[in-house]
mmCIF file of C-alpha atoms and ligand atoms in Angstrom:
data_model
loop_
_atom_site.group_PDB
_atom_site.id
_atom_site.type_symbol
_atom_site.label_atom_id
_atom_site.label_comp_id
_atom_site.label_asym_id
_atom_site.label_seq_id
_atom_site.Cartn_x
_atom_site.Cartn_y
_atom_site.Cartn_z
ATOM 1 C CA MET G 189 76.693 159.649 6.020
ATOM 2 C CA LEU G 190 73.269 159.291 7.543
ATOM 3 C CA SER G 191 73.239 155.560 6.773
ATOM 4 C CA SER G 192 76.604 154.955 8.450
ATOM 5 C CA PHE G 193 75.379 156.938 11.469
ATOM 6 C CA LEU G 194 72.309 154.692 11.637
ATOM 7 C CA LEU G 195 74.475 151.599 11.339
ATOM 8 C CA LEU G 196 76.523 152.756 14.301
ATOM 9 C CA CYS G 197 73.365 153.327 16.334
ATOM 10 C CA LEU G 198 71.675 150.034 15.456
ATOM 11 C CA PRO G 199 73.306 147.881 18.116
ATOM 12 C CA LEU G 200 72.353 150.423 20.754
ATOM 13 C CA ILE G 201 68.775 150.641 19.542
ATOM 14 C CA PHE G 202 68.260 146.882 19.534
ATOM 15 C CA LEU G 203 70.129 146.023 22.699
ATOM 16 C CA GLY G 204 68.050 148.482 24.707
ATOM 17 C CA PRO G 205 68.936 149.086 28.357
ATOM 18 C CA THR G 206 71.434 146.605 29.740
ATOM 19 C CA SER G 207 69.842 144.045 32.034
ATOM 20 C CA ALA G 208 72.989 142.392 33.382
ATOM 21 C CA GLN G 209 72.267 140.651 36.678
ATOM 22 C CA PRO G 210 74.810 140.388 39.445
ATOM 23 C CA SER G 211 77.004 137.334 39.058
ATOM 24 C CA PRO G 212 77.394 134.560 40.035
ATOM 25 C CA PRO G 213 73.717 133.641 40.424
ATOM 26 C CA ILE G 214 72.812 132.838 44.022
ATOM 27 C CA ILE G 215 70.665 129.974 45.307
ATOM 28 C CA ASP G 216 69.389 130.739 48.802
ATOM 29 C CA LEU G 217 68.823 127.410 50.582
ATOM 30 C CA HIS G 218 67.521 128.852 53.826
ATOM 31 C CA PHE G 219 64.603 130.902 52.608
ATOM 32 C CA HIS G 220 61.280 130.827 54.487
ATOM 33 C CA PHE G 221 58.218 131.441 52.342
ATOM 34 C CA ASN G 222 56.176 134.237 53.837
ATOM 35 C CA GLY G 223 52.422 134.352 53.258
ATOM 36 C CA GLY G 224 52.424 138.143 53.647
ATOM 37 C CA TRP G 225 54.753 138.759 50.688
ATOM 38 C CA ASP G 226 53.757 139.604 47.113
ATOM 39 C CA ILE G 227 55.262 136.732 45.103
ATOM 40 C CA ASP G 228 55.561 138.629 41.793
ATOM 41 C CA ALA G 229 57.228 141.631 43.403
ATOM 42 C CA PHE G 230 59.596 139.325 45.274
ATOM 43 C CA VAL G 231 60.638 137.546 42.071
ATOM 44 C CA LYS G 232 61.461 140.949 40.522
ATOM 45 C CA GLN G 233 63.592 141.686 43.584
ATOM 46 C CA MET G 234 65.334 138.320 43.188
ATOM 47 C CA ASP G 235 66.106 139.222 39.567
ATOM 48 C CA ALA G 236 67.598 142.559 40.591
ATOM 49 C CA LEU G 237 69.789 140.853 43.218
ATOM 50 C CA GLY G 238 70.826 137.955 40.979
ATOM 51 C CA VAL G 239 69.091 135.373 43.160
ATOM 52 C CA ALA G 240 68.235 132.513 40.814
ATOM 53 C CA LYS G 241 66.333 130.363 43.321
ATOM 54 C CA ALA G 242 65.281 130.320 46.938
ATOM 55 C CA GLY G 243 63.811 127.656 49.121
ATOM 56 C CA ASN G 244 63.273 125.701 52.303
ATOM 57 C CA ALA G 245 59.997 125.736 54.266
ATOM 58 C CA PRO G 246 57.302 128.347 54.931
ATOM 59 C CA TRP G 247 57.525 130.404 58.081
ATOM 60 C CA GLY G 248 54.419 130.050 60.288
ATOM 61 C CA ALA G 249 52.406 128.458 57.496
ATOM 62 C CA PRO G 250 51.725 124.933 56.274
ATOM 63 C CA ASP G 251 53.783 123.093 53.631
ATOM 64 C CA ALA G 252 51.116 124.058 51.071
ATOM 65 C CA LEU G 253 52.408 127.648 50.955
ATOM 66 C CA ALA G 254 55.775 126.444 49.608
ATOM 67 C CA LEU G 255 53.977 124.423 46.929
ATOM 68 C CA GLU G 256 51.889 127.466 45.993
ATOM 69 C CA TRP G 257 54.995 129.597 45.389
ATOM 70 C CA ALA G 258 56.760 126.761 43.548
ATOM 71 C CA ARG G 259 53.745 126.140 41.302
ATOM 72 C CA LYS G 260 53.671 129.792 40.329
ATOM 73 C CA TYR G 261 57.429 129.967 39.658
ATOM 74 C CA PRO G 262 58.698 126.380 39.318
ATOM 75 C CA ASP G 263 62.197 127.468 38.309
ATOM 76 C CA ARG G 264 62.599 129.915 41.163
ATOM 77 C CA PHE G 265 61.338 128.290 44.357
ATOM 78 C CA ILE G 266 62.410 125.093 46.093
ATOM 79 C CA PRO G 267 59.721 123.700 48.393
ATOM 80 C CA PHE G 268 60.721 121.799 51.550
ATOM 81 C CA ALA G 269 58.198 120.148 53.892
ATOM 82 C CA GLY G 270 57.792 119.467 57.574
ATOM 83 C CA LYS G 271 58.937 122.538 59.477
ATOM 84 C CA GLU G 272 55.678 123.823 60.957
ATOM 85 C CA ALA G 273 53.875 120.463 60.794
ATOM 86 C CA ILE G 274 56.438 118.711 63.020
ATOM 87 C CA ARG G 275 56.561 121.714 65.374
ATOM 88 C CA GLY G 276 52.767 121.527 65.681
ATOM 89 C CA PHE G 277 52.792 117.803 66.491
ATOM 90 C CA ILE G 278 55.460 118.337 69.139
ATOM 91 C CA ARG G 279 53.373 121.131 70.661
ATOM 92 C CA SER G 280 50.300 118.905 70.889
ATOM 93 C CA ASP G 281 51.740 115.412 71.446
ATOM 94 C CA GLY G 282 55.180 116.090 72.961
ATOM 95 C CA GLU G 283 57.529 113.141 73.243
ATOM 96 C CA ARG G 284 54.990 110.854 71.544
ATOM 97 C CA THR G 285 55.859 112.751 68.342
ATOM 98 C CA TRP G 286 59.587 111.976 68.278
ATOM 99 C CA THR G 287 59.046 108.394 69.446
ATOM 100 C CA LEU G 288 56.442 107.977 66.675
ATOM 101 C CA GLN G 289 53.779 106.889 69.169
ATOM 102 C CA ALA G 290 51.306 109.624 68.174
ATOM 103 C CA PRO G 291 48.957 108.752 65.289
ATOM 104 C CA ALA G 292 48.999 112.327 63.901
ATOM 105 C CA VAL G 293 52.718 112.357 63.128
ATOM 106 C CA VAL G 294 52.598 108.813 61.712
ATOM 107 C CA ALA G 295 49.782 109.819 59.335
ATOM 108 C CA TYR G 296 51.676 112.978 58.361
ATOM 109 C CA LEU G 297 54.820 110.982 57.544
ATOM 110 C CA GLN G 298 52.804 108.754 55.224
ATOM 111 C CA GLN G 299 51.498 111.834 53.390
ATOM 112 C CA LEU G 300 54.998 113.274 53.269
ATOM 113 C CA GLU G 301 56.365 110.096 51.734
ATOM 114 C CA ALA G 302 53.659 110.133 49.040
ATOM 115 C CA ALA G 303 54.454 113.787 48.250
ATOM 116 C CA LEU G 304 58.191 113.038 48.050
ATOM 117 C CA LYS G 305 57.503 110.066 45.814
ATOM 118 C CA ALA G 306 55.458 112.361 43.544
ATOM 119 C CA GLY G 307 58.416 114.795 43.463
ATOM 120 C CA GLU G 308 56.393 117.646 44.981
ATOM 121 C CA PHE G 309 58.932 118.543 47.656
ATOM 122 C CA LYS G 310 62.656 118.933 47.087
ATOM 123 C CA GLY G 311 63.692 118.663 50.706
ATOM 124 C CA ILE G 312 62.623 118.070 54.315
ATOM 125 C CA GLY G 313 62.959 120.652 57.083
ATOM 126 C CA GLU G 314 63.945 122.892 58.603
ATOM 127 C CA ILE G 315 63.449 120.534 61.580
ATOM 128 C CA LYS G 316 64.447 122.109 64.888
ATOM 129 C CA THR G 317 65.808 119.608 67.407
ATOM 130 C CA TYR G 318 67.665 122.044 69.666
ATOM 131 C CA PRO G 319 66.951 124.489 71.225
ATOM 132 C CA GLY G 320 63.202 124.759 71.628
ATOM 133 C CA PRO G 321 61.650 121.545 72.687
ATOM 134 C CA ARG G 322 64.869 119.562 72.559
ATOM 135 C CA PHE G 323 64.586 116.070 71.178
ATOM 136 C CA PRO G 324 67.228 113.621 70.012
ATOM 137 C CA ALA G 325 68.564 114.169 66.504
ATOM 138 C CA ASP G 326 68.642 110.369 66.163
ATOM 139 C CA SER G 327 65.170 109.761 67.649
ATOM 140 C CA PRO G 328 62.764 107.441 65.772
ATOM 141 C CA LEU G 329 61.204 110.522 64.113
ATOM 142 C CA MET G 330 64.574 111.742 62.835
ATOM 143 C CA GLN G 331 65.542 108.228 61.723
ATOM 144 C CA ARG G 332 62.331 108.058 59.723
ATOM 145 C CA LEU G 333 63.005 111.451 58.097
ATOM 146 C CA TRP G 334 66.562 110.302 57.416
ATOM 147 C CA SER G 335 65.314 107.179 55.650
ATOM 148 C CA LEU G 336 63.086 109.413 53.484
ATOM 149 C CA SER G 337 66.102 111.596 52.677
ATOM 150 C CA ALA G 338 68.029 108.518 51.546
ATOM 151 C CA ALA G 339 65.165 106.879 49.650
ATOM 152 C CA TYR G 340 64.053 109.972 47.735
ATOM 153 C CA ARG G 341 67.472 111.661 47.450
ATOM 154 C CA VAL G 342 66.303 114.874 49.125
ATOM 155 C CA PRO G 343 68.208 116.831 51.765
ATOM 156 C CA LEU G 344 67.081 116.962 55.386
ATOM 157 C CA SER G 345 67.641 120.406 56.909
ATOM 158 C CA ILE G 346 68.160 120.378 60.686
ATOM 159 C CA HIS G 347 68.435 123.333 63.037
ATOM 160 C CA MET G 348 70.470 122.045 65.959
ATOM 161 C CA ASP G 349 72.839 124.109 68.023
ATOM 162 C CA ALA G 350 76.253 122.553 68.488
ATOM 163 C CA ARG G 351 76.404 121.026 71.980
ATOM 164 C CA ASP G 352 78.143 117.729 72.799
ATOM 165 C CA GLU G 353 75.071 115.527 73.153
ATOM 166 C CA PRO G 354 73.116 116.775 70.117
ATOM 167 C CA VAL G 355 76.269 116.626 67.980
ATOM 168 C CA ALA G 356 76.816 112.992 69.029
ATOM 169 C CA GLU G 357 73.201 112.236 68.053
ATOM 170 C CA MET G 358 73.647 113.937 64.684
ATOM 171 C CA GLU G 359 76.825 111.953 64.061
ATOM 172 C CA ARG G 360 74.990 108.689 64.746
ATOM 173 C CA LEU G 361 72.264 109.726 62.310
ATOM 174 C CA LEU G 362 74.809 110.658 59.621
ATOM 175 C CA ALA G 363 76.665 107.358 60.026
ATOM 176 C CA SER G 364 73.507 105.228 60.068
ATOM 177 C CA ASP G 365 72.957 105.666 56.322
ATOM 178 C CA ARG G 366 75.435 107.405 54.032
ATOM 179 C CA GLN G 367 72.763 107.776 51.355
ATOM 180 C CA GLY G 368 71.008 110.384 53.491
ATOM 181 C CA THR G 369 71.993 114.031 52.988
ATOM 182 C CA LEU G 370 71.985 116.473 55.870
ATOM 183 C CA ILE G 371 72.028 120.270 55.699
ATOM 184 C CA TRP G 372 73.100 121.570 59.092
ATOM 185 C CA ALA G 373 71.315 124.932 59.272
ATOM 186 C CA HIS G 374 73.617 127.800 60.317
ATOM 187 C CA ALA G 375 76.367 125.131 60.609
ATOM 188 C CA GLY G 376 74.886 124.738 64.094
ATOM 189 C CA GLY G 377 76.461 127.998 65.234
ATOM 190 C CA ALA G 378 79.639 125.922 65.586
ATOM 191 C CA GLY G 379 83.195 127.159 65.241
ATOM 192 C CA PRO G 380 85.376 126.197 62.282
ATOM 193 C CA ALA G 381 87.313 123.525 64.217
ATOM 194 C CA LEU G 382 84.204 121.476 65.032
ATOM 195 C CA VAL G 383 82.715 121.932 61.557
ATOM 196 C CA ARG G 384 86.018 120.756 60.059
ATOM 197 C CA ARG G 385 86.101 117.629 62.253
ATOM 198 C CA LEU G 386 82.507 116.748 61.387
ATOM 199 C CA MET G 387 82.931 117.355 57.665
ATOM 200 C CA GLN G 388 86.047 115.199 57.617
ATOM 201 C CA ALA G 389 84.197 112.384 59.400
ATOM 202 C CA HIS G 390 80.908 112.600 57.475
ATOM 203 C CA PRO G 391 80.886 112.978 53.694
ATOM 204 C CA ASN G 392 77.085 113.363 53.738
ATOM 205 C CA LEU G 393 77.172 116.436 56.014
ATOM 206 C CA HIS G 394 76.544 119.829 54.402
ATOM 207 C CA ALA G 395 75.840 123.190 55.984
ATOM 208 C CA ASP G 396 74.057 126.392 55.155
ATOM 209 C CA LEU G 397 75.688 129.569 56.365
ATOM 210 C CA SER G 398 72.565 131.586 57.164
ATOM 211 C CA GLY G 399 73.058 133.672 60.284
ATOM 212 C CA ARG G 400 76.841 133.183 60.077
ATOM 213 C CA LEU G 401 77.790 136.243 58.043
ATOM 214 C CA PRO G 402 79.602 138.045 60.898
ATOM 215 C CA ALA G 403 81.756 134.989 61.599
ATOM 216 C CA VAL G 404 82.517 134.280 57.957
ATOM 217 C CA VAL G 405 83.445 137.919 57.353
ATOM 218 C CA ARG G 406 85.667 138.352 60.413
ATOM 219 C CA ILE G 407 87.256 135.018 61.107
ATOM 220 C CA ARG G 408 89.973 134.063 58.659
ATOM 221 C CA GLU G 409 89.666 130.386 59.569
ATOM 222 C CA TRP G 410 86.148 130.334 58.101
ATOM 223 C CA LYS G 411 87.461 131.305 54.676
ATOM 224 C CA VAL G 412 90.114 128.583 55.016
ATOM 225 C CA LEU G 413 87.350 126.088 55.826
ATOM 226 C CA LEU G 414 85.297 127.135 52.783
ATOM 227 C CA GLU G 415 88.376 126.453 50.680
ATOM 228 C CA GLU G 416 88.950 123.076 52.347
ATOM 229 C CA PHE G 417 85.373 121.915 51.753
ATOM 230 C CA PRO G 418 84.229 124.000 48.783
ATOM 231 C CA ASP G 419 81.507 121.482 47.876
ATOM 232 C CA ARG G 420 79.733 121.355 51.222
ATOM 233 C CA PHE G 421 78.400 124.847 52.003
ATOM 234 C CA PHE G 422 75.405 126.841 50.830
ATOM 235 C CA ILE G 423 74.255 130.423 51.104
ATOM 236 C CA GLY G 424 71.147 131.069 53.173
ATOM 237 C CA THR G 425 69.285 134.174 54.275
ATOM 238 C CA ASP G 426 66.749 133.042 56.943
ATOM 239 C CA VAL G 427 65.191 136.502 57.292
ATOM 240 C CA PHE G 428 61.715 137.831 57.875
ATOM 241 C CA THR G 429 61.600 141.108 55.939
ATOM 242 C CA LEU G 430 62.394 142.120 52.394
ATOM 243 C CA ALA G 431 64.837 144.767 53.623
ATOM 244 C CA GLU G 432 66.771 142.078 55.531
ATOM 245 C CA PHE G 433 66.736 139.856 52.453
ATOM 246 C CA ILE G 434 68.246 142.603 50.262
ATOM 247 C CA ASP G 435 70.809 143.439 52.927
ATOM 248 C CA THR G 436 71.836 139.798 53.479
ATOM 249 C CA ILE G 437 72.250 139.047 49.771
ATOM 250 C CA SER G 438 74.320 142.229 49.347
ATOM 251 C CA SER G 439 76.564 141.138 52.231
ATOM 252 C CA TRP G 440 76.982 137.697 50.667
ATOM 253 C CA ARG G 441 78.012 139.319 47.388
ATOM 254 C CA LYS G 442 80.840 141.078 49.256
ATOM 255 C CA ILE G 443 82.046 137.745 50.658
ATOM 256 C CA LEU G 444 81.783 136.003 47.277
ATOM 257 C CA ASP G 445 83.941 138.764 45.781
ATOM 258 C CA GLN G 446 86.704 137.918 48.274
ATOM 259 C CA LEU G 447 86.751 134.198 47.397
ATOM 260 C CA PRO G 448 88.505 132.568 44.452
ATOM 261 C CA PRO G 449 85.946 132.563 41.585
ATOM 262 C CA ALA G 450 85.630 128.751 41.476
ATOM 263 C CA THR G 451 84.831 128.589 45.218
ATOM 264 C CA ALA G 452 82.465 131.556 44.943
ATOM 265 C CA ARG G 453 80.490 129.834 42.171
ATOM 266 C CA LYS G 454 80.220 126.626 44.201
ATOM 267 C CA LEU G 455 79.044 128.411 47.315
ATOM 268 C CA ALA G 456 76.686 130.676 45.370
ATOM 269 C CA HIS G 457 74.846 128.088 43.312
ATOM 270 C CA GLU G 458 76.740 125.031 42.046
ATOM 271 C CA ASN G 459 76.614 123.088 45.333
ATOM 272 C CA ALA G 460 72.882 123.686 45.660
ATOM 273 C CA GLU G 461 72.268 122.630 42.068
ATOM 274 C CA LYS G 462 74.191 119.397 42.656
ATOM 275 C CA LEU G 463 72.332 118.715 45.887
ATOM 276 C CA LEU G 464 68.922 119.305 44.328
ATOM 277 C CA ASN G 465 69.655 117.225 41.223
ATOM 278 C CA PRO G 466 71.509 114.180 42.553
ATOM 279 C CA ALA G 467 72.760 111.615 40.065
ATOM 280 C CA ARG G 468 70.457 108.642 40.242
HETATM 281 ZN ZN1 ZN L 1023 65.244 129.012 59.503
#
């Protein structure tokens, strides 16, 4: 009697507490590394939320911070380069940065190419072309970054609000080399009709949906668009505090639950995995 009781209990004893993580796993492609955060504690929080990976560029810190996090947890963090460096060159050298006349940006681009060649960075960006100091999305600087995207098969993340002129520049950049891959951060704040037109015209255009939760939740046409282009969107958080991170991921889980499971999996992690591991 005692032995059969023990047999019944065995599975419970050896399984211990259940550690099921929320599903599907999420890859956050608009995550800014924050020098003030405790990396180990953050990884535990990611585990609790079912966030498999997170990445893009550091916020207010050099590219090296992204590498530091990625070295500590190579399977969890995706380092991008260029965000604060390019901003800094624009602040000091202005237009000479985006026309590639300033020696500092030229030297930086050489370093960036060497780091991409060595496989240190998995993407370029988030490069802000509008608003802020507005500069053309097809300027010599952006063309150079685009050629690096194509040559090293890494995405270029651009923050550019959807206005006629910048969109025309972005379209020229997209068409100039179909091997380049663009992630339009926040889908440019654009409405579904414009995003649809651009995605139809440009197979190498992708978008992260950070900052777009209210629209995606409320506007039915957004869900239709996600179904029309299930391979082209990513989840992003783009937040500055841990509380906002937890809140944003929880909101995304609610949206994923409303989507057909195959689309939810693509949006949550499969599209990002494909983008970060392109077939060579
Ligand atoms: Zn951002």
